[in-house]
Coordinates of C-alpha atoms in Angstrom, one line a residue:
X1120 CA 8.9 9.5 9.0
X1121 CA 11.6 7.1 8.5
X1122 CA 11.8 3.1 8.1
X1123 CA 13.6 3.2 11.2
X1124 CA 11.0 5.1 12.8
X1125 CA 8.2 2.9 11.9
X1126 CA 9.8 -0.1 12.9
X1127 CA 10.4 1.4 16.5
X1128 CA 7.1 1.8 16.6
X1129 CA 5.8 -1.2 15.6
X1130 CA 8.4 -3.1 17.8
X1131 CA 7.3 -0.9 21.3
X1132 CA 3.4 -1.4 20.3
X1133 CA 3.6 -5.1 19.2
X1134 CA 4.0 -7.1 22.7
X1135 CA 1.0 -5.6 23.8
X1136 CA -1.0 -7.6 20.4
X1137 CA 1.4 -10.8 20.8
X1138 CA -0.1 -14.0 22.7
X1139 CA 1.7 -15.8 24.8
X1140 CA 3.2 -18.8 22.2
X1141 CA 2.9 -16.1 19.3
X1142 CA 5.9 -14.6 16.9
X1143 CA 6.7 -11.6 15.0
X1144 CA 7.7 -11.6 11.4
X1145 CA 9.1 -9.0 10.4
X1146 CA 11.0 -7.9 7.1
X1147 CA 13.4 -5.2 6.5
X1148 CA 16.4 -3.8 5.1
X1149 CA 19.4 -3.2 6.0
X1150 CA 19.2 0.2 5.3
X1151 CA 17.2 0.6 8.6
X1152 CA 20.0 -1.1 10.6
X1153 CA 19.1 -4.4 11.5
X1154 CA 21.2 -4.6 14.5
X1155 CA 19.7 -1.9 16.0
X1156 CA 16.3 -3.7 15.4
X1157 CA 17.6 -6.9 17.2
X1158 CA 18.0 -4.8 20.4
X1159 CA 14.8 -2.9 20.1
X1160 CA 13.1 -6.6 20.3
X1161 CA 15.7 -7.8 23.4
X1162 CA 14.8 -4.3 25.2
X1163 CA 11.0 -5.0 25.0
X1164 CA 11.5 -8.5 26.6
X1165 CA 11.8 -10.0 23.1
X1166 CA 14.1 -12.8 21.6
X1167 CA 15.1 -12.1 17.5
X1168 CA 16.9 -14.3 14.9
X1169 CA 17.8 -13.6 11.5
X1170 CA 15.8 -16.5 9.6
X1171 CA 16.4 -15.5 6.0
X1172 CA 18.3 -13.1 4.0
X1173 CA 18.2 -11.9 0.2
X1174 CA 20.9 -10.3 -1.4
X1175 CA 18.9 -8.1 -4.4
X1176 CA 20.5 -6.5 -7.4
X1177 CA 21.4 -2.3 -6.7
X1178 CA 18.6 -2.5 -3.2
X1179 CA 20.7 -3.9 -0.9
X1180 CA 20.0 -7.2 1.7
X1181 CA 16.6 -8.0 3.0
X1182 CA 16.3 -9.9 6.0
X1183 CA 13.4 -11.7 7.6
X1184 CA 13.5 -11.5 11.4
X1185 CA 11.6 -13.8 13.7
X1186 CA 10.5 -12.6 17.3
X1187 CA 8.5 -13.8 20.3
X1188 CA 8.7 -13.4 23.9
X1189 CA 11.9 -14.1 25.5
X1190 CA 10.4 -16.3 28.3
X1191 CA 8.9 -18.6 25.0
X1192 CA 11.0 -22.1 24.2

């Protein structure tokens, strides 16, 4: 199983969990394509925004990713 793989998961199971008003926060990196995690939230009727970012020495970039749903102000 990959990082992308549980994050698909996670992302198709989590509106089912999430109240109304509530939001996601998730972190990743971008090894596991964070575009591609931005649509997976938009095709389950989700909003996502980049909200941080951390460059770290010989990893890579970590980005935290706030969603809720779309309908939410």
């Amino acid at each position: 199983v990959s990082g992308r793989d549980v994050i698909d998961d996670f992302i198709r199971e989590a509106p089912k969990y999430l109240k109304r008003d509530g939001e996601i926060l998730l972190m990743q990196s971008n090894l596991s394509d964070v575009e591609k995690t931005m649509c997976r939230f938009e095709d389950r009727g989700l909003t996502a925004d980049v909200i941080a970012r951390e460059n770290l020495p010989f990893f890579g970039t970590i980005f935290l990713i706030k969603a809720k749903l779309a309908n939410e102000k």
